[in-house]
Coordinates of C-alpha atoms and ligand atoms in Angstrom, one line a residue:
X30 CA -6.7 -2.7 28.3
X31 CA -9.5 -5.4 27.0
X32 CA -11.8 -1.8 27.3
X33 CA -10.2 0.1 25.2
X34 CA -10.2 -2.4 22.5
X35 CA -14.0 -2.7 23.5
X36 CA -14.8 1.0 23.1
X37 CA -13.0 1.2 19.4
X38 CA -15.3 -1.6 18.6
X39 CA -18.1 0.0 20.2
X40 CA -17.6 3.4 18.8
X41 CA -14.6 3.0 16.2
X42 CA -12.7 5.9 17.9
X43 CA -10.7 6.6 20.8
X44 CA -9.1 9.4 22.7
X45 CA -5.2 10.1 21.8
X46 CA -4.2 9.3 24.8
X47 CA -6.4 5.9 24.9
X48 CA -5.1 5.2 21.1
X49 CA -1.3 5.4 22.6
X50 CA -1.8 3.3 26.0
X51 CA -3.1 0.6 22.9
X52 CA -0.5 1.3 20.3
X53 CA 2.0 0.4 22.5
X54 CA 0.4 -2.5 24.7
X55 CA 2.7 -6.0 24.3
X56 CA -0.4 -7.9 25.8
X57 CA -1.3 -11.0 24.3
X58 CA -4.6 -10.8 25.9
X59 CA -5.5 -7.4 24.1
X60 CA -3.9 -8.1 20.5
X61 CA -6.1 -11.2 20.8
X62 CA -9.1 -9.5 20.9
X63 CA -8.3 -6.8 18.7
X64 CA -7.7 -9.8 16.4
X65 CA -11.0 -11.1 16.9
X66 CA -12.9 -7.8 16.8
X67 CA -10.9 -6.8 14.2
X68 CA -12.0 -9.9 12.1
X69 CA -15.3 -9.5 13.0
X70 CA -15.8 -6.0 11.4
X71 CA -14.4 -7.0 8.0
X72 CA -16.4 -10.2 7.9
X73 CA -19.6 -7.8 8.5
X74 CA -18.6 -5.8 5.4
X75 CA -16.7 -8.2 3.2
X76 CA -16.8 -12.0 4.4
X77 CA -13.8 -14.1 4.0
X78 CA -13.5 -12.5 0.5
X79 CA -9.9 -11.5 -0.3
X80 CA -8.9 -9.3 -3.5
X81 CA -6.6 -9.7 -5.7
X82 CA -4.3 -6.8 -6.9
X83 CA -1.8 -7.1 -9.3
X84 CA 1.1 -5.6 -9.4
X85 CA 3.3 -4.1 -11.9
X86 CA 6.3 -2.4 -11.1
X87 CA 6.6 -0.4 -14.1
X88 CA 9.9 1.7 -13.9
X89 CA 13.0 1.7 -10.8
X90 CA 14.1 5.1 -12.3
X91 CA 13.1 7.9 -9.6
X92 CA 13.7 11.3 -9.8
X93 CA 13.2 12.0 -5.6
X94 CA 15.6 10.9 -2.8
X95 CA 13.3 9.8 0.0
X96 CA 16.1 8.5 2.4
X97 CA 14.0 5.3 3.5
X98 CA 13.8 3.9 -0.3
X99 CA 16.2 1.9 -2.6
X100 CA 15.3 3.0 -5.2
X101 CA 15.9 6.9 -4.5
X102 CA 18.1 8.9 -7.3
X103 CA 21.1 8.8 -5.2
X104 CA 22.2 5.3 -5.2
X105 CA 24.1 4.9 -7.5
X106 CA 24.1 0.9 -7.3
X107 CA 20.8 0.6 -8.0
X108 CA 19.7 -0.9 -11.2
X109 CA 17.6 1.2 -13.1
X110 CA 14.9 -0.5 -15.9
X111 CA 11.6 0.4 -16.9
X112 CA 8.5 -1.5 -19.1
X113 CA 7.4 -0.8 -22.5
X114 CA 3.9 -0.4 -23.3
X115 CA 4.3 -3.7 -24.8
X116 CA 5.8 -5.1 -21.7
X117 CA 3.0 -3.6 -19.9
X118 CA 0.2 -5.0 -21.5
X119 CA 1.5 -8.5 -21.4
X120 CA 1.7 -8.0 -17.7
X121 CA -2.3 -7.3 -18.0
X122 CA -2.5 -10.2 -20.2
X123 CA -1.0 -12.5 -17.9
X124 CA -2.6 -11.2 -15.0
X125 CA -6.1 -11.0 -16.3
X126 CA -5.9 -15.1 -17.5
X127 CA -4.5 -15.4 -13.9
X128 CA -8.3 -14.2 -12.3
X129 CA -7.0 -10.4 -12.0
X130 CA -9.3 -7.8 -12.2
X131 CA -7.2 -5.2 -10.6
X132 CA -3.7 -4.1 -11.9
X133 CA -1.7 -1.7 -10.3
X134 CA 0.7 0.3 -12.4
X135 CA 3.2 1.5 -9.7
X136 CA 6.8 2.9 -10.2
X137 CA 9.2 5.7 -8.8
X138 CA 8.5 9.1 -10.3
X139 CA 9.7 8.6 -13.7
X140 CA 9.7 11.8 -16.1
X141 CA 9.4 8.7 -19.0
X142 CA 6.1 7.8 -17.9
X143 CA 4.4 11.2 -19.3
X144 CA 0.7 11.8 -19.3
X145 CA 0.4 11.0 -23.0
X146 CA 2.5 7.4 -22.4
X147 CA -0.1 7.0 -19.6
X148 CA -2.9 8.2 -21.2
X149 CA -2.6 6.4 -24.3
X150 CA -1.9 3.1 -22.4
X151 CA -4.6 3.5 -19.4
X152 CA -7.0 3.7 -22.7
X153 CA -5.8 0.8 -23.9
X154 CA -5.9 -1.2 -20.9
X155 CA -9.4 0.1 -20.0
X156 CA -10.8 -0.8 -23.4
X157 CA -9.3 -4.7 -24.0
X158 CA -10.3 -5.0 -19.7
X159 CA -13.6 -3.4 -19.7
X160 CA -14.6 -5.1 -16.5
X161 CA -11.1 -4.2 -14.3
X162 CA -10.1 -1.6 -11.9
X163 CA -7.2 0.2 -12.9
X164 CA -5.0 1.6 -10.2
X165 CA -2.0 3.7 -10.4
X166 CA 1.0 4.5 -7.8
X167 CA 3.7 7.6 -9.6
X168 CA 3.8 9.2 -6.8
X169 CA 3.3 13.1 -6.7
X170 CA 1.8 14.5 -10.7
X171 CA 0.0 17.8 -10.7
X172 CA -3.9 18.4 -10.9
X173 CA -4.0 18.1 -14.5
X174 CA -1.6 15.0 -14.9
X175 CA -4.2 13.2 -12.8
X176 CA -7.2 14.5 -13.8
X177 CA -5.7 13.5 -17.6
X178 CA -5.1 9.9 -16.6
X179 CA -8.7 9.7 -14.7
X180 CA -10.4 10.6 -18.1
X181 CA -8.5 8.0 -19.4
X182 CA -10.1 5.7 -17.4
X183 CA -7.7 5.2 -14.1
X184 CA -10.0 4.6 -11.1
X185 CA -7.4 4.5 -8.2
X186 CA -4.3 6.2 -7.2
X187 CA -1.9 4.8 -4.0
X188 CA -0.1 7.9 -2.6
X189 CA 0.9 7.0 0.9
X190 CA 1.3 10.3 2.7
X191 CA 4.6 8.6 4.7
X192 CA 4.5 10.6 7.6
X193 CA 1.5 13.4 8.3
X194 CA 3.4 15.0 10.9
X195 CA 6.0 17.9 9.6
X196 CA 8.7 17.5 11.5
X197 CA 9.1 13.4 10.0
X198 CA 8.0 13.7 7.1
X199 CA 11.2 16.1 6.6
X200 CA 13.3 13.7 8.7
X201 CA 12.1 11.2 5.7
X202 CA 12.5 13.0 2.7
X203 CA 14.7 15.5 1.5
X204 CA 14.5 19.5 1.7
X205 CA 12.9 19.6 -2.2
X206 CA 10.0 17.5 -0.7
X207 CA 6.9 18.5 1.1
X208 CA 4.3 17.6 3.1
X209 CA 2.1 19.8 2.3
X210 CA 2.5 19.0 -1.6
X211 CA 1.9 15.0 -0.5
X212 CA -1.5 16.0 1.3
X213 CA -2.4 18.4 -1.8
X214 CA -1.7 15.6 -4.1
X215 CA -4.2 13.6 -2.0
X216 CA -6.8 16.1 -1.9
X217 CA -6.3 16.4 -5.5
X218 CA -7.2 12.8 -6.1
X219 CA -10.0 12.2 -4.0
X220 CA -11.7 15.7 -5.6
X221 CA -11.2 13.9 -9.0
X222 CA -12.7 10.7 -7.7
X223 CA -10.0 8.3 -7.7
X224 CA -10.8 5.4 -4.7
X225 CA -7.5 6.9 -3.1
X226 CA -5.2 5.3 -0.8
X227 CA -2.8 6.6 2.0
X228 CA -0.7 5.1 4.4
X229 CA 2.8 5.0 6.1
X230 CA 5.4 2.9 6.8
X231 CA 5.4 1.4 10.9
X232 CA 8.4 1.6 12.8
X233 CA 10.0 4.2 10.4
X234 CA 13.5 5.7 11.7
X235 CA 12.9 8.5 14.0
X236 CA 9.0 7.5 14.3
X237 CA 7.0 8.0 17.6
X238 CA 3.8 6.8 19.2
X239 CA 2.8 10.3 18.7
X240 CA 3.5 10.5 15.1
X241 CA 1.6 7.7 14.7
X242 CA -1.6 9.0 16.4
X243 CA -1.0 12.1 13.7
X244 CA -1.0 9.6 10.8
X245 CA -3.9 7.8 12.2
X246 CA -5.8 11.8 12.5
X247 CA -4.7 12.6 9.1
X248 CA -6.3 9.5 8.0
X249 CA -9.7 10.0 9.8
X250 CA -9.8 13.8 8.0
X251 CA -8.9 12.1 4.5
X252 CA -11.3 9.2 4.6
X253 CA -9.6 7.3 2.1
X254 CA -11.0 4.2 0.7
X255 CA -7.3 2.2 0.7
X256 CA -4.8 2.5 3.2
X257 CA -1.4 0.3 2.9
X258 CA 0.9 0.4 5.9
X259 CA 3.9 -2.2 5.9
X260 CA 6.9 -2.4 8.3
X261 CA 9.5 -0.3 7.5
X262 CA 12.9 -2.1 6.2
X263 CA 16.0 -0.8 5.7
X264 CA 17.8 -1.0 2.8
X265 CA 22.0 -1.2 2.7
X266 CA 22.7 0.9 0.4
X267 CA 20.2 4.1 2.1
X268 CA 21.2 6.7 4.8
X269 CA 18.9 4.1 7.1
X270 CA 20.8 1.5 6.1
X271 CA 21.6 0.3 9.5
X272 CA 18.4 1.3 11.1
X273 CA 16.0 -1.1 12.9
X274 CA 13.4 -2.6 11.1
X275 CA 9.5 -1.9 12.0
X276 CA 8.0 -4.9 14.1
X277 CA 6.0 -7.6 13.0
X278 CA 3.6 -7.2 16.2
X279 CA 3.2 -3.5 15.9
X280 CA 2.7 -3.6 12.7
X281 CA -0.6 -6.1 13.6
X282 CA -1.7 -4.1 16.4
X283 CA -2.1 -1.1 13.8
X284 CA -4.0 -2.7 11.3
X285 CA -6.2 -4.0 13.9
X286 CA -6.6 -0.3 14.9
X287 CA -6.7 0.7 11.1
X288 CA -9.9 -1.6 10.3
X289 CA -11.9 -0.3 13.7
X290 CA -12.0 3.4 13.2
X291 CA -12.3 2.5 9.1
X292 CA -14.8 -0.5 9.3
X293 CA -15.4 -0.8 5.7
X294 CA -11.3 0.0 3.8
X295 CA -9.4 -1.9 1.7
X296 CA -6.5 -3.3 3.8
X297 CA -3.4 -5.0 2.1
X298 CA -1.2 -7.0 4.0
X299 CA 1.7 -5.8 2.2
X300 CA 4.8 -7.9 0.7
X301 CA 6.7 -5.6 3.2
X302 CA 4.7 -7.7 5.9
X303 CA 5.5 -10.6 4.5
X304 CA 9.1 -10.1 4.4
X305 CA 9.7 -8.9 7.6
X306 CA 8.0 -12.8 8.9
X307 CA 7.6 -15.5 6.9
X308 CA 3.2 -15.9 8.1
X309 CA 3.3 -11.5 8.2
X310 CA 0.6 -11.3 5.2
X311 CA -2.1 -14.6 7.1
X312 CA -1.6 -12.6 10.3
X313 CA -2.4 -9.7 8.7
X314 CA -5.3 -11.0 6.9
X315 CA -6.7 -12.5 10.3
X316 CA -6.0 -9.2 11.9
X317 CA -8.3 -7.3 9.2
X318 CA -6.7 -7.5 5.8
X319 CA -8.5 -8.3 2.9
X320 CA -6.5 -7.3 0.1
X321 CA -3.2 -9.3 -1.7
X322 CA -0.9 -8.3 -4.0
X323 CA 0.8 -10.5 -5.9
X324 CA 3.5 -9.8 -8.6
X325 CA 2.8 -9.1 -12.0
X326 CA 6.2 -8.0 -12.6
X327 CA 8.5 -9.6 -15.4
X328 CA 10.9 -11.8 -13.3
X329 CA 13.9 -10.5 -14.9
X330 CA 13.0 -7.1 -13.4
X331 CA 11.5 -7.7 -10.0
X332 CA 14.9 -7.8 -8.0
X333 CA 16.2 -4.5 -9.7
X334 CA 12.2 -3.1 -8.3
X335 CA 14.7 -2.6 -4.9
X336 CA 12.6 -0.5 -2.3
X337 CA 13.8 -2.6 1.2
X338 CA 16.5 -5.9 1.5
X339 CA 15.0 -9.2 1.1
X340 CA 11.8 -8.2 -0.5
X341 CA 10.0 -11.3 -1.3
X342 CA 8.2 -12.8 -4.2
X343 CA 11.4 -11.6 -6.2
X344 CA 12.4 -15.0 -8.1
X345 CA 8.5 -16.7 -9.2
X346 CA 6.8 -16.2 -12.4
X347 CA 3.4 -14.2 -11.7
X348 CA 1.3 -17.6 -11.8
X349 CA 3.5 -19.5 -8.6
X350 CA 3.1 -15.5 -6.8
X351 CA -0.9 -16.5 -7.9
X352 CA -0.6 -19.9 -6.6
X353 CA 1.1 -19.3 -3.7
X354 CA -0.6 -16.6 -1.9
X355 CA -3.7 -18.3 -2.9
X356 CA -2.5 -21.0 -0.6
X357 CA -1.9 -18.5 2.3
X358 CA -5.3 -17.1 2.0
X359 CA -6.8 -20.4 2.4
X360 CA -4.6 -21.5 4.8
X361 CA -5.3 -18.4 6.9
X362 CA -9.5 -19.3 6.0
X363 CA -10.4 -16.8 3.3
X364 CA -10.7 -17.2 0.0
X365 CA -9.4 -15.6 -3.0
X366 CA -12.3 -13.8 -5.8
X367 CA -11.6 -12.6 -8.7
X368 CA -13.7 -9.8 -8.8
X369 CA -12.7 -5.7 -9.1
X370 CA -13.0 -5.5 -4.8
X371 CA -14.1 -1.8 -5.2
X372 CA -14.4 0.5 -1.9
X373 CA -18.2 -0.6 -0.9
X374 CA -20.1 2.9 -0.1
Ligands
SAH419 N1 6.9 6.5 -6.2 C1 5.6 6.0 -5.7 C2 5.7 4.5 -5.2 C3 6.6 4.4 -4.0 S1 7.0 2.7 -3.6 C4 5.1 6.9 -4.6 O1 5.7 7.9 -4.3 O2 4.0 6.7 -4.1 C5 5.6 2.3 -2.5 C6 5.8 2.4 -1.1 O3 6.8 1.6 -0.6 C7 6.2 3.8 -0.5 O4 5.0 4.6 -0.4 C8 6.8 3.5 0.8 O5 5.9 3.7 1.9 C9 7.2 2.0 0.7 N2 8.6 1.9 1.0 C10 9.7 2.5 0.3 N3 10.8 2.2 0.9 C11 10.5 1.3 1.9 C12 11.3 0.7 2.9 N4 12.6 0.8 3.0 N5 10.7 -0.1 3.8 C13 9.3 -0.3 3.7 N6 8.5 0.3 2.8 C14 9.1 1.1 1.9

């Protein structure tokens, strides 16, 4: 197996049927020196630098009903809140006096949140923060929505594209939804010149090898400049509710993968990772990361912001989140910048 892992080092792809003998090898041996090759390449490109991302969970209303997600319109327990501009800002405030110079606006698809809310308040944000990188997550918005809010002065959108084959991704969401709509969305972005990001959850119910292998194609055709994948968790009050959860180990051997065949990306190791095993995000960051993202979120919201169960990093103010992933990144031996960590060309 040690070859294969040599050849996506040597050449940063690998035949399907190579990819799949990898994806699903247990050996120590081989997740070892994906580790190390792994490491290697985004030392090369970014040295132990990790960026920061802030993250502000602006609204739990959503108006879809992917079956995975907590926050999905049909459950009915979940409690629904969204920020004011006001609240918004202070997040921004907080975080930038905190070494932030990336915040991340993400929320479920809230019809509040219209392109002259985001407009006006992207403006805003860009003018008193000059020298961040403004990022948004609202999931899917038409060409003009996003074209609107890149005027503004947005510079990145994170639209996972959840599953890129057809017969999941409808396993995943419900009949209204469509992949083909998720991947237009994508297109759209990256034609407007948003840094865009894509991803999928690992170990999602119903998920193959195969599918995986899709999701890593679809990924090499899109060339984005993020990609987030997490572990998938279920959540008790979903359809998946009592569906296993993605593994910690697979979820390593993928972003190994992930930063081979994309040498240069912006790789989170996601709070999903983190959850799912109390080191997830410094083996992740040793296995290729090089992105955090803490929570900007006002505490008294961040448990209602309900995607998975036991989501961490629900119960500190923003500066202990600071603080104490600034201690994992050291502890895993990187260190923390605070600098915009754009996509390097
Ligand atoms: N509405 C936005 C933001 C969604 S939340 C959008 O559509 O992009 C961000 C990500 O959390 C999702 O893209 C999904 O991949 C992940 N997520 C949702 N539910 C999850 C779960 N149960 N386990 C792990 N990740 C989950």
């Amino acid at each position: 197996m040690t070859e294969i892992v040599e050849k996506l080092y040597k050449t940063g792809d690998l035949s399907d049927s190579e990819l799949k003998s990898l994806i699903e090898c247990g050996d120590e041996k081989t997740a070892e020196l994906l580790r190390k090759y792994a490491d290697e390449t985004r030392q090369k490109h970014y040295g132990k630098k990790v960026f920061l991302r802030g993250l502000i969970e602006v609204s739990s209303y959503c108006k879809n009903d992917c079956l995975y997600c907590g926050l999905r319109r049909s459950n009915k327990n979940a409690e629904r809140y969204r920020l004011s501009r006001e609240e918004i800002l202070s997040c921004c405030e907080t975080g930038y006096e905190l070494g932030f110079r990336t915040f991340v606006m993400q929320g479920g698809e809230d019809s509040s949140f219209t392109d002259d809310f985001m407009c006006s308040l992207i403006s805003e944000i860009r003018q008193k923060y000059p020298d961040c990188a403004i990022t948004l997550s609202l999931g899917e918005r038409s060409y003009e929505s996003y074209k609107r809010m890149k005027d503004a002065g947005a510079d990145r959108y994170l639209l996972r594209h959840e599953a890129a084959c057809g017969e999941l991704y409808s396993k995943l969401h419900p009949s209204e939804m469509s992949l083909e709509n998720r991947k237009n969305c994508l297109k759209n972005l990256k034609e407007l010149g948003y840094q865009t990001g894509a991803g999928f959850m690992v170990g999602a119910p119903y998920q193959t090898t195969e599918n995986i292998i899709e999701d890593l194609r679809f990924l090499q055709e899109l060339q984005p400049q993020m990609i987030g994948i997490g572990p998938f968790i279920s959540h008790h009050d979903t359809e998946f509710a009592e569906c296993e959860n993605g593994s910690l180990y697979l979820t390593l051997r993928l972003l190994g993968i992930i930063r081979l065949m994309f040498p240069k990306v912006l790789l989170p190791a996601t709070t999903a990772l983190g959850t799912i095993n109390p080191q997830g995000r410094e083996l992740g960051l040793k296995t290729g990361c090089n992105v955090v993202m803490p929570n900007l979120s006002p505490v008294k919201v961040r448990k209602k912001y309900d995607l998975y169960d036991n989501k961490i990093c629900t119960g500190e103010e923003s500066a202990e989140c600071r603080g104490c992933l600034e201690r994992r990144v050291n502890s895993a031996g990187y260190e923390i910048v605070s600098e915009r960590g754009d996509f390097i060309k």
